[in-house]
PDB file of C-alpha atoms in Angstrom:
ATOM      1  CA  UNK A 258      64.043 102.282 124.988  1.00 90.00           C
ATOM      2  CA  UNK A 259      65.470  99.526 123.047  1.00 92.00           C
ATOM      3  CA  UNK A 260      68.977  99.199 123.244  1.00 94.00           C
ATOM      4  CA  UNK A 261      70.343  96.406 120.569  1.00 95.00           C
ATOM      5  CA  UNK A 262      69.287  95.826 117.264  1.00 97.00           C
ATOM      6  CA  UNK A 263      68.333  92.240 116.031  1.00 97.00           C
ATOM      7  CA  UNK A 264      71.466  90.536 113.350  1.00 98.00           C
ATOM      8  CA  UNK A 265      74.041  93.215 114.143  1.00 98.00           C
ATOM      9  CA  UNK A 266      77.187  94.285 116.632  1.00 98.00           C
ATOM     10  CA  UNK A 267      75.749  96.147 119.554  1.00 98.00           C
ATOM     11  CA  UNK A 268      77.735  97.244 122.699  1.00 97.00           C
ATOM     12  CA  UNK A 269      75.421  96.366 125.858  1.00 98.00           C
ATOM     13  CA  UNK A 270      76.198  96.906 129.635  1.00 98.00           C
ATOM     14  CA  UNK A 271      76.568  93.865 131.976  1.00 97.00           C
ATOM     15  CA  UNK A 272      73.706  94.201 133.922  1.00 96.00           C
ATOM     16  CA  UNK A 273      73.852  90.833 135.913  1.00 96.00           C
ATOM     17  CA  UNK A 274      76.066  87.316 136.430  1.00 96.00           C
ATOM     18  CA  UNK A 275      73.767  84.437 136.096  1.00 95.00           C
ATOM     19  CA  UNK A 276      74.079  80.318 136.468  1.00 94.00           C
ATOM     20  CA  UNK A 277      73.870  80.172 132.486  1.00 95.00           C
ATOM     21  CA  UNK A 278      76.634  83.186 131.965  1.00 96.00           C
ATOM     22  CA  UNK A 279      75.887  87.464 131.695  1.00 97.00           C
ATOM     23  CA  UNK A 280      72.493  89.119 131.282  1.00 97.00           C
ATOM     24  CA  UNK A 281      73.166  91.928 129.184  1.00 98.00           C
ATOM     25  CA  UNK A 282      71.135  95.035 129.496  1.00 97.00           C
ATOM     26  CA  UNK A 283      68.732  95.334 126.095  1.00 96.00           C
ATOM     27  CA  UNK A 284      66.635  98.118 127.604  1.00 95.00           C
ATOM     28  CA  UNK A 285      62.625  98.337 128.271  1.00 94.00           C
ATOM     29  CA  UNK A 286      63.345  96.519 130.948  1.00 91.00           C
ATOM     30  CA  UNK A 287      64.965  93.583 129.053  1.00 94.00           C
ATOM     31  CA  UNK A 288      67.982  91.358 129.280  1.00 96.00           C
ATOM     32  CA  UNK A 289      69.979  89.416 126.234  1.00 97.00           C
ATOM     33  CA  UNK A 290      71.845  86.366 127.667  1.00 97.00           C
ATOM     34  CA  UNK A 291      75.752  86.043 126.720  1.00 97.00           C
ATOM     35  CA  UNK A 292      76.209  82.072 127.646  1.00 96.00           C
ATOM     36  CA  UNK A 293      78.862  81.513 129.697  1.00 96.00           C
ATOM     37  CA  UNK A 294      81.568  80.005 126.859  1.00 95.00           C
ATOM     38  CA  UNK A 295      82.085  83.322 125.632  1.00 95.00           C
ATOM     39  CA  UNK A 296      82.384  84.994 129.180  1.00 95.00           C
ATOM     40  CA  UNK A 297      86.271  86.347 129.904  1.00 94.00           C
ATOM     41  CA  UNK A 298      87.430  86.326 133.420  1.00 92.00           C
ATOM     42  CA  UNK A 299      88.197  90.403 133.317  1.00 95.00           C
ATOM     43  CA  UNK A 300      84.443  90.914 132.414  1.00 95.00           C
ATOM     44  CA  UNK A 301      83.059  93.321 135.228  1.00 95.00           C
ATOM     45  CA  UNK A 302      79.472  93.996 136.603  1.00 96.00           C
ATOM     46  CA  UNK A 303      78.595  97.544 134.849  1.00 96.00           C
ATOM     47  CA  UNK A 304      81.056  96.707 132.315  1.00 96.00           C
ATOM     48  CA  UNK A 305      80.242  97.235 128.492  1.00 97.00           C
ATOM     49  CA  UNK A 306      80.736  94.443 126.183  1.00 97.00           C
ATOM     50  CA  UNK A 307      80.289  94.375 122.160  1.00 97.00           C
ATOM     51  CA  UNK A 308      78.117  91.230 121.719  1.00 98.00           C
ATOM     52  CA  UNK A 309      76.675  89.948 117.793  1.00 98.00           C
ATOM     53  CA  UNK A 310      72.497  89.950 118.913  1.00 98.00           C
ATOM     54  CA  UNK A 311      71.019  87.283 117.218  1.00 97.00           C
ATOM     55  CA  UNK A 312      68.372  84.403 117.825  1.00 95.00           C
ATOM     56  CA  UNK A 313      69.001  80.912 119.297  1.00 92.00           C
ATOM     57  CA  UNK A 314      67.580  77.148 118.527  1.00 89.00           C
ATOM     58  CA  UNK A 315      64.537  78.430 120.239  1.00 91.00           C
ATOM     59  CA  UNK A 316      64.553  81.826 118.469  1.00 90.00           C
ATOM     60  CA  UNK A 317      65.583  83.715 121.709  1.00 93.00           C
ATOM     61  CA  UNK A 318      67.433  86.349 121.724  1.00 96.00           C
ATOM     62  CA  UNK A 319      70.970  85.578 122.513  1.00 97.00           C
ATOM     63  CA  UNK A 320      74.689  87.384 122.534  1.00 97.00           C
ATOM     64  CA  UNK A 321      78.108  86.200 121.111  1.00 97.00           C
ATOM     65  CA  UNK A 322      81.188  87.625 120.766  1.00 97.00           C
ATOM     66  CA  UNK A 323      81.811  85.251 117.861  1.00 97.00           C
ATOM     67  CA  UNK A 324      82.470  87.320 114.900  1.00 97.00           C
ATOM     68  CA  UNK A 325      79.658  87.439 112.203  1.00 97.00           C
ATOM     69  CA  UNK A 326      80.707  87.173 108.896  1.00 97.00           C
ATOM     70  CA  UNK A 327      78.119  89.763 107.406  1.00 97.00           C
ATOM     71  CA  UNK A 328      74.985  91.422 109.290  1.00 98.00           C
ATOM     72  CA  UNK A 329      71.843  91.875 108.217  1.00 98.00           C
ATOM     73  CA  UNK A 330      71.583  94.606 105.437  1.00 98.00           C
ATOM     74  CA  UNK A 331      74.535  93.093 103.909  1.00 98.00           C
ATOM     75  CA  UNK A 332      75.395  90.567 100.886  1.00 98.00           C
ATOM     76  CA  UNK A 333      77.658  88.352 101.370  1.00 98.00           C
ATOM     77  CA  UNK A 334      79.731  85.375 100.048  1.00 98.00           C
ATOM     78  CA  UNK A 335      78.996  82.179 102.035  1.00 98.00           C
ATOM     79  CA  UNK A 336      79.310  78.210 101.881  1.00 98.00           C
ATOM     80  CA  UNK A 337      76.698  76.212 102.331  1.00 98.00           C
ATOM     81  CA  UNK A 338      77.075  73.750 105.638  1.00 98.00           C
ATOM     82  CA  UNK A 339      74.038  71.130 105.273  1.00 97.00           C
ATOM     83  CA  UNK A 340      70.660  71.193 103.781  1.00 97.00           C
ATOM     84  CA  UNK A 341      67.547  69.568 105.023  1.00 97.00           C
ATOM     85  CA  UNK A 342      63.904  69.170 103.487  1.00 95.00           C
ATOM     86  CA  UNK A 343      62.715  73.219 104.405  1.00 95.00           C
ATOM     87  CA  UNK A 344      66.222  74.390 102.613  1.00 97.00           C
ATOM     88  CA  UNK A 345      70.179  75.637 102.903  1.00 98.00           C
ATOM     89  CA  UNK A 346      72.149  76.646 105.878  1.00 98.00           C
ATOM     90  CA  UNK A 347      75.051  78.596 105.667  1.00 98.00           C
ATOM     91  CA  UNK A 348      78.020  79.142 107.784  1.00 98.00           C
ATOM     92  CA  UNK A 349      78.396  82.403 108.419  1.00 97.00           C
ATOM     93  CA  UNK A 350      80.500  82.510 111.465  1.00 97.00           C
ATOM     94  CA  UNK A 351      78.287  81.828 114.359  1.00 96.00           C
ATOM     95  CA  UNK A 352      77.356  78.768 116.106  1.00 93.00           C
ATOM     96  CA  UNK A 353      73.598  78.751 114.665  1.00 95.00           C
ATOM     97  CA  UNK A 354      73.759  78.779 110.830  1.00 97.00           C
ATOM     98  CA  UNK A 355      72.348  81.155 108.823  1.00 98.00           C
ATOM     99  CA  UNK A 356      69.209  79.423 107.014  1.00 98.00           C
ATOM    100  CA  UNK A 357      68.022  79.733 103.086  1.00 98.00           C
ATOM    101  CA  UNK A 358      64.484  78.950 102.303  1.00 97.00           C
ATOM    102  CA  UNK A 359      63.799  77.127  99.618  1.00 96.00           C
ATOM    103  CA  UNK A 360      61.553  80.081  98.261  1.00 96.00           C
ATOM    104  CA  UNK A 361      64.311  82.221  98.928  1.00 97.00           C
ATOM    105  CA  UNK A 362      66.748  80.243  96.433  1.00 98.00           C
ATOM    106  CA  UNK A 363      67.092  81.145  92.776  1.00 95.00           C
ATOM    107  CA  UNK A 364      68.630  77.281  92.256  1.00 95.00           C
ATOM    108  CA  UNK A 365      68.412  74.801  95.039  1.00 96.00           C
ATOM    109  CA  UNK A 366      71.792  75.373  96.679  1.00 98.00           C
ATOM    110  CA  UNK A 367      74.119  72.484  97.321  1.00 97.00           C
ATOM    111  CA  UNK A 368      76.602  71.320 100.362  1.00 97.00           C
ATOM    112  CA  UNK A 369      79.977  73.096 100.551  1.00 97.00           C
ATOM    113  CA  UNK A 370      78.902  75.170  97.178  1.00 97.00           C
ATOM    114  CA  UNK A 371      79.044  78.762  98.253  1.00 98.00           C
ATOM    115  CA  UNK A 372      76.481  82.114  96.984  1.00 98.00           C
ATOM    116  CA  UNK A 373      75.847  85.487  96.940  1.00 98.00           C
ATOM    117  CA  UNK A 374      73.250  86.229  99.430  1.00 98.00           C
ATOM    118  CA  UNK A 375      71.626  89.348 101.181  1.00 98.00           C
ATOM    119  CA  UNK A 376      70.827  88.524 104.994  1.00 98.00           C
ATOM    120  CA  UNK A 377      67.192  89.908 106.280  1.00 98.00           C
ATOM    121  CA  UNK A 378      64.848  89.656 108.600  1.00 97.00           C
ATOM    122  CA  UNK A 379      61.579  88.190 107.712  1.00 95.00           C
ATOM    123  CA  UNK A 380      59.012  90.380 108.869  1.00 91.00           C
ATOM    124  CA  UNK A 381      56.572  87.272 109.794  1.00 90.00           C
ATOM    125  CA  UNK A 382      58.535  84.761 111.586  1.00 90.00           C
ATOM    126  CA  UNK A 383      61.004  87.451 112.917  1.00 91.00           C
ATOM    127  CA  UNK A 384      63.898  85.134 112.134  1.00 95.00           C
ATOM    128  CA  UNK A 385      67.322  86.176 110.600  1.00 97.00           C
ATOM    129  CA  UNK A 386      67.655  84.498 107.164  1.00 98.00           C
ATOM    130  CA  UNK A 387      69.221  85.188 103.496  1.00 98.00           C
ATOM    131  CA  UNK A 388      67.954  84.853  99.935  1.00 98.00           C
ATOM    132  CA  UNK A 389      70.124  84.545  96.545  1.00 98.00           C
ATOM    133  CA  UNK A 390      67.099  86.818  94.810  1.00 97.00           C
ATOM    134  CA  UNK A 391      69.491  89.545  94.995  1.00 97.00           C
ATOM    135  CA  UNK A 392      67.959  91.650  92.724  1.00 95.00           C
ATOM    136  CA  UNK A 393      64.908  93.138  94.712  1.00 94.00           C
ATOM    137  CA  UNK A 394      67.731  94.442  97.204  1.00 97.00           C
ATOM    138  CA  UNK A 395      70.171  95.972  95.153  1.00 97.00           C
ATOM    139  CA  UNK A 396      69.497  99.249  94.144  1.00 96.00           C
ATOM    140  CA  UNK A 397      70.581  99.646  90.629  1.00 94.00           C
ATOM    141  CA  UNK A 398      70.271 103.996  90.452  1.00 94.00           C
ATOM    142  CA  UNK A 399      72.934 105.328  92.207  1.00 94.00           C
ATOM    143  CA  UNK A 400      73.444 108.829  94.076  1.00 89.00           C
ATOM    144  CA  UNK A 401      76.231 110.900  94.388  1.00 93.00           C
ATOM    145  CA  UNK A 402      78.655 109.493  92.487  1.00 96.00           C
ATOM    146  CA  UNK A 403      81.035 110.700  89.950  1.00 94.00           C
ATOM    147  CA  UNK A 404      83.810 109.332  86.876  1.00 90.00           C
ATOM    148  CA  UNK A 405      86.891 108.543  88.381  1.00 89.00           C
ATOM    149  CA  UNK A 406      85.699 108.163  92.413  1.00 94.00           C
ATOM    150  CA  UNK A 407      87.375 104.550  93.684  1.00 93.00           C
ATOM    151  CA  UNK A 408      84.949 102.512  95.616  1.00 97.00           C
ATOM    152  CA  UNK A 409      84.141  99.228  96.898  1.00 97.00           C
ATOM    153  CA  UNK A 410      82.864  96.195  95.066  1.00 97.00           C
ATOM    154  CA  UNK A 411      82.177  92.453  95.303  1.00 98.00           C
ATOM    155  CA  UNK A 412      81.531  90.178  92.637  1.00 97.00           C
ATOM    156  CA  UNK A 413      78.078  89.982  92.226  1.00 97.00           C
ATOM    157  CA  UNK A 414      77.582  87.129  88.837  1.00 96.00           C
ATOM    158  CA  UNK A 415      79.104  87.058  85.278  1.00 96.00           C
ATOM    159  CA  UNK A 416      76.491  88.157  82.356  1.00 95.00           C
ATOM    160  CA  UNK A 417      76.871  87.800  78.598  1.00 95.00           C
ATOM    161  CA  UNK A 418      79.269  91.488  78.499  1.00 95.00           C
ATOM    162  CA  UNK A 419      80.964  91.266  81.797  1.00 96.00           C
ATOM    163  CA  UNK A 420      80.014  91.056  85.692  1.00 97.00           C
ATOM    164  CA  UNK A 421      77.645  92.486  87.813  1.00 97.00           C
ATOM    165  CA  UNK A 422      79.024  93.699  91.369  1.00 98.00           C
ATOM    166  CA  UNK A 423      77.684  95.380  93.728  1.00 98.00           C
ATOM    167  CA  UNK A 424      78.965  99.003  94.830  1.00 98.00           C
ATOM    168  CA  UNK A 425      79.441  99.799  98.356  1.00 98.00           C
ATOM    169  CA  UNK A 426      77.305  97.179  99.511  1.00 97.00           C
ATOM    170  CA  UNK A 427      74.516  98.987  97.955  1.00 97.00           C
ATOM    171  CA  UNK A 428      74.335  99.613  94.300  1.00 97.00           C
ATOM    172  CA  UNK A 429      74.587  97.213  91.342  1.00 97.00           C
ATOM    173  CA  UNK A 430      77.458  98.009  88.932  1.00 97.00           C
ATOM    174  CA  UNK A 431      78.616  96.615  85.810  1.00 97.00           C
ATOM    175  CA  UNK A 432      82.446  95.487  84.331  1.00 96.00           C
ATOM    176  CA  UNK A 433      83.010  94.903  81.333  1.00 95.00           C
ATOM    177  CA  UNK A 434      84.783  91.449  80.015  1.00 92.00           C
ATOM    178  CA  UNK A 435      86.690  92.954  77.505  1.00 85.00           C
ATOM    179  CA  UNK A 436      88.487  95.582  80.452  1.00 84.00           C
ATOM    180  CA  UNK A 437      89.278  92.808  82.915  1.00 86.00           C
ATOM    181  CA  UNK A 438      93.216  92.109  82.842  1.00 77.00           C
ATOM    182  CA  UNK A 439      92.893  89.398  85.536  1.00 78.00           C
ATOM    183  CA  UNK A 440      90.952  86.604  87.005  1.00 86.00           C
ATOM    184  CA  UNK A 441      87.837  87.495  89.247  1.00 92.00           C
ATOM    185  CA  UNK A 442      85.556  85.303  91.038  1.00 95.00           C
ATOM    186  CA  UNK A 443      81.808  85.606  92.552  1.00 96.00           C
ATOM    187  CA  UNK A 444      82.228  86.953  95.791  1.00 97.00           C
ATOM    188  CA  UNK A 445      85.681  88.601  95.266  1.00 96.00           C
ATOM    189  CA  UNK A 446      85.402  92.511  97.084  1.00 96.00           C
ATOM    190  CA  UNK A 447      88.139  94.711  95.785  1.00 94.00           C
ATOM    191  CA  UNK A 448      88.862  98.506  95.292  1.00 93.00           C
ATOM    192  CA  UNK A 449      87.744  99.614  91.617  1.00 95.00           C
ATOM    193  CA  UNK A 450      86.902 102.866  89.883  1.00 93.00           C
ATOM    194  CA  UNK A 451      83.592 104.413  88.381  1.00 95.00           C
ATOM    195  CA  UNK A 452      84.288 104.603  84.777  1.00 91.00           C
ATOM    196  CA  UNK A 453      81.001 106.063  84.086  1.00 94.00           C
ATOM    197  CA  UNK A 454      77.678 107.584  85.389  1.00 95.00           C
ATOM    198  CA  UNK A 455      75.231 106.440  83.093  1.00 94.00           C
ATOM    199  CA  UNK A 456      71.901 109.188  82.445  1.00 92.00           C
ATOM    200  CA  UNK A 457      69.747 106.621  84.565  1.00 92.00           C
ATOM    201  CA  UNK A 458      71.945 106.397  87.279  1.00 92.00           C
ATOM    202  CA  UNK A 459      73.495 103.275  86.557  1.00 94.00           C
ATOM    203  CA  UNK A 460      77.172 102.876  87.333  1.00 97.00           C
ATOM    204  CA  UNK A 461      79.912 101.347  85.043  1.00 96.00           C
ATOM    205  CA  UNK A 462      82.810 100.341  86.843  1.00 97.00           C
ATOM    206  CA  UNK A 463      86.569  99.351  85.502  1.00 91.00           C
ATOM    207  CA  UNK A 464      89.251  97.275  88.237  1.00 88.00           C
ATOM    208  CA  UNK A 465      92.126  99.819  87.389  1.00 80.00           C
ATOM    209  CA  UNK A 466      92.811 103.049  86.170  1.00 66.00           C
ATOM    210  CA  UNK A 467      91.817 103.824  82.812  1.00 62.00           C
ATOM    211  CA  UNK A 468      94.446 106.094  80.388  1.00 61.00           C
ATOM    212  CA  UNK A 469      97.183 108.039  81.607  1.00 66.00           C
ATOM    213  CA  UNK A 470      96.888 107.931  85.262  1.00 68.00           C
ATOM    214  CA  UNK A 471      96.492 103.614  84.521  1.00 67.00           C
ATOM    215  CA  UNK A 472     100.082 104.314  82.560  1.00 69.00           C
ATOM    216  CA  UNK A 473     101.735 106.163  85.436  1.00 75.00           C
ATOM    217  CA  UNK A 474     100.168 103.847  88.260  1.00 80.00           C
ATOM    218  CA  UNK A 475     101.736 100.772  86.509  1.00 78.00           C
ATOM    219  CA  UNK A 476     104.993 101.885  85.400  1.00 83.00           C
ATOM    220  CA  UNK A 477     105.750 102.038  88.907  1.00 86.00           C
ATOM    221  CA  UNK A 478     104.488  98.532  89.188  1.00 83.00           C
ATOM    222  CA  UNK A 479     106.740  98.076  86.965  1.00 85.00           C
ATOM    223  CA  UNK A 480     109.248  99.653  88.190  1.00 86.00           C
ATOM    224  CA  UNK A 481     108.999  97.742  91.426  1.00 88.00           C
ATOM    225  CA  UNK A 482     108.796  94.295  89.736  1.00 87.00           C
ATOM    226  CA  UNK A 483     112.152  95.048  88.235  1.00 88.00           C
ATOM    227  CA  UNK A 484     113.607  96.048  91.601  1.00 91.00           C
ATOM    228  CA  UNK A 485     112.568  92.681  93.352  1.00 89.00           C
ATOM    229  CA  UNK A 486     113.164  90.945  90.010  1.00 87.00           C
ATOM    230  CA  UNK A 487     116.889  88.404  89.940  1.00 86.00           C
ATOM    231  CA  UNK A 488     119.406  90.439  88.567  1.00 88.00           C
ATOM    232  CA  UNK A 489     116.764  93.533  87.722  1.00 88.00           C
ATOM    233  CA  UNK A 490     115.489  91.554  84.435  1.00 90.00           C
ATOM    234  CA  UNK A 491     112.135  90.868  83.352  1.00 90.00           C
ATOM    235  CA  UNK A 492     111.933  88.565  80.315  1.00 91.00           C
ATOM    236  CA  UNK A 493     108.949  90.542  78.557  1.00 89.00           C
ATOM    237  CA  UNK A 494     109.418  92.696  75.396  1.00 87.00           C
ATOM    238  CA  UNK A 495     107.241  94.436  72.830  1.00 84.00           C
ATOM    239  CA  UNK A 496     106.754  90.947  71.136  1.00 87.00           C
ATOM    240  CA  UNK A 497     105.542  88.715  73.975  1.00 89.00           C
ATOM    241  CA  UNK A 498     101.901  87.564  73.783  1.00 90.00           C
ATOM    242  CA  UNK A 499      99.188  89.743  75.423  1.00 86.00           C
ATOM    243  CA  UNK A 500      97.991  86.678  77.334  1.00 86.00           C
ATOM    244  CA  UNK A 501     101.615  86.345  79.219  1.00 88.00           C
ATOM    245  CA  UNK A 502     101.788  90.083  79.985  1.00 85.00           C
ATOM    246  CA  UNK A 503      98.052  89.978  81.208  1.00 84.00           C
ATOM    247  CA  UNK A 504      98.488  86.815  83.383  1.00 84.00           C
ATOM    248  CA  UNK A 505     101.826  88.432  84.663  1.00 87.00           C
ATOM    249  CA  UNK A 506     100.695  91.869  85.703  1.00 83.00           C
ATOM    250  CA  UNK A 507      97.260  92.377  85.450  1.00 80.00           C
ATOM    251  CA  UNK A 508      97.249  94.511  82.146  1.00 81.00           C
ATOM    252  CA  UNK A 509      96.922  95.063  78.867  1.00 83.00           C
ATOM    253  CA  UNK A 510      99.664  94.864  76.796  1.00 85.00           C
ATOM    254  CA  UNK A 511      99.196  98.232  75.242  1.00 84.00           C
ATOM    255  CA  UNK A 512      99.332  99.637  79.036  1.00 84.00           C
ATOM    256  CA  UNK A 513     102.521  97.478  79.047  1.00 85.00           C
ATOM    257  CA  UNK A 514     104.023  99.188  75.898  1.00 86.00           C
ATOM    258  CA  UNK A 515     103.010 102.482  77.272  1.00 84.00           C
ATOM    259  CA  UNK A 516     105.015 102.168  80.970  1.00 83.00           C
ATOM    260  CA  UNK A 517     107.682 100.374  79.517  1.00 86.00           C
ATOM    261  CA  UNK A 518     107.992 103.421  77.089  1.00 85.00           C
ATOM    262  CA  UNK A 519     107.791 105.836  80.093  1.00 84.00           C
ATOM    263  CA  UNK A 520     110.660 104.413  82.284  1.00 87.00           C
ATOM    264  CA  UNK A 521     112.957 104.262  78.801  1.00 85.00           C
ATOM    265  CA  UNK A 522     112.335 107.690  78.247  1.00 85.00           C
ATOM    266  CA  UNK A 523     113.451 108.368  81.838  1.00 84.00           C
ATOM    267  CA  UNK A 524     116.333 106.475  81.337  1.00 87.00           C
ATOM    268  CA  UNK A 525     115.200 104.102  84.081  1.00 88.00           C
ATOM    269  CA  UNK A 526     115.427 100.714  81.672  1.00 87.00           C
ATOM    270  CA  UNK A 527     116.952  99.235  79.058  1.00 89.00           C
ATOM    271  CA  UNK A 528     115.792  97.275  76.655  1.00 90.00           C
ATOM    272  CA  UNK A 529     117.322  94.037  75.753  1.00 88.00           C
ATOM    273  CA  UNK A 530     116.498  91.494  73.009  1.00 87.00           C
ATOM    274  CA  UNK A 531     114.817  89.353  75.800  1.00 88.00           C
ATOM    275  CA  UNK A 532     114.073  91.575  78.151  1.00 87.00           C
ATOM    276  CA  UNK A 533     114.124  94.530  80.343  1.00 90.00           C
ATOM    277  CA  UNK A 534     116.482  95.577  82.691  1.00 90.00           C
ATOM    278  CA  UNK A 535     116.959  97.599  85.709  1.00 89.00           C
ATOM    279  CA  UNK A 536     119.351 101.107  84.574  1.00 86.00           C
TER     280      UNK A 536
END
């Protein structure tokens, strides 16, 4: 039986020391050489080691305890290292770059520009490589989800409305432009919240909280802010521009209004012609 799988973290027994480093044991009677650079004096015949499997100059198999940036099954952000005339090659944290096809690029991808791609194997050469068509691989009806759950996301590409991301490494989501209170860049992950399960399964997702549970989270944002602040005080009032409270604390300013009318009512503030300050 096989024992690794092909673009992803496997742990493999040492099976034998060799001239070139460790032979690890791959099963069916196979080995998977770790080359001797990444061999650590404490290593042990017998011993299990957790090695990245992936192919060499020569498309043999080969181990590394270098750490991968992404596997395959994943999307990931990555910068491009050089291209030649058969397309891109990306550094994705191992010694061999990860290569782009020219078939496999929406736009022909520059030097040191970095993309969204989704790593994969291609079933005829064999051979680990990525694609920015993400489209075909994300799924865009999702399963089991509900209003309100937090999950994962990572900046997927801006669209007329808002931005696509993708949810859990899985399913494509939407935010809106007009309920993002901060900047965001392709390839940013983050925690969000699904605002909404749409009737084909398609996910609307906000970066915060949305109503009164957004209110309570940042009042003690707020709250904190003032505590860290010099002398408690926080130059913002009802009257300073949405775009200063936004830049300053990632929200609107009617969220702003809201928490700083929570904490007065709790006696926790003052308010001062220029400010607000610490009770």
């Amino acid at each position: 039986m096989k024992l690794y799988t092909l673009g992803h973290y496997n742990t493999l027994r040492i099976k034998e020391f060799c001239e070139h480093g460790i032979l690890l044991d791959a099963g069916d009677g196979e080995t998977i050489l770790m080359p001797r650079k990444y061999v650590e004096d404490h290593l042990r015949l017998g011993d299990e080691v957790k090695v990245f499997i992936y192919l060499d100059q020569e498309d043999r198999l080969v181990a590394t305890t270098e750490q991968a940036l992404a596997e395959v099954g994943e999307f990931a952000f990555l910068r491009v290292s050089w291209t030649n005339r058969y397309g891109a090659f990306l550094n994705w944290g191992l010694t061999k770059d990860l290569f782009v096809p020219f078939r496999e690029q929406r736009r022909r991808m520059v030097k040191d520009a970095a993309y969204m791609v989704y790593i994969y194997i291609d079933e005829r050469t064999r051979r680990i490589v990525a694609t920015t068509r993400l489209d075909g691989y994300v799924q865009m009806e999702a399963e089991g989800y509900h209003a309100g759950q937090e999950v994962s996301i990572q900046i997927w590409k801006p669209t007329d409305i808002g931005y696509k991301v993708i949810v859990d490494g899985r399913y494509g989501g939407l935010v809106y432009r007009n309920e993002v209170f901060r900047l965001v860049h392709v390839g940013d992950k983050m925690k969000a919240i699904v605002k909404n399960v749409r009737p084909d399964g398609r996910l609307d997702i906000a970066l915060q909280k949305s109503g009164a549970a957004l209110v309570e989270d940042f009042s003690q944002q707020l709250l904190k802010a003032l505590q860290e602040a010099q002398d408690h005080f926080l130059p913002f009032t009802d009257k300073s521009p949405s775009e200063e409270i936004t830049t300053q604390f990632s929200v609107s300013k009617k969220t702003f209004k809201k928490a700083v009318g929570a904490l007065y009512k709790h006696h926790l503030i003052v308010l001062e012609e220029e400010g607000i300050r610490l009770v």
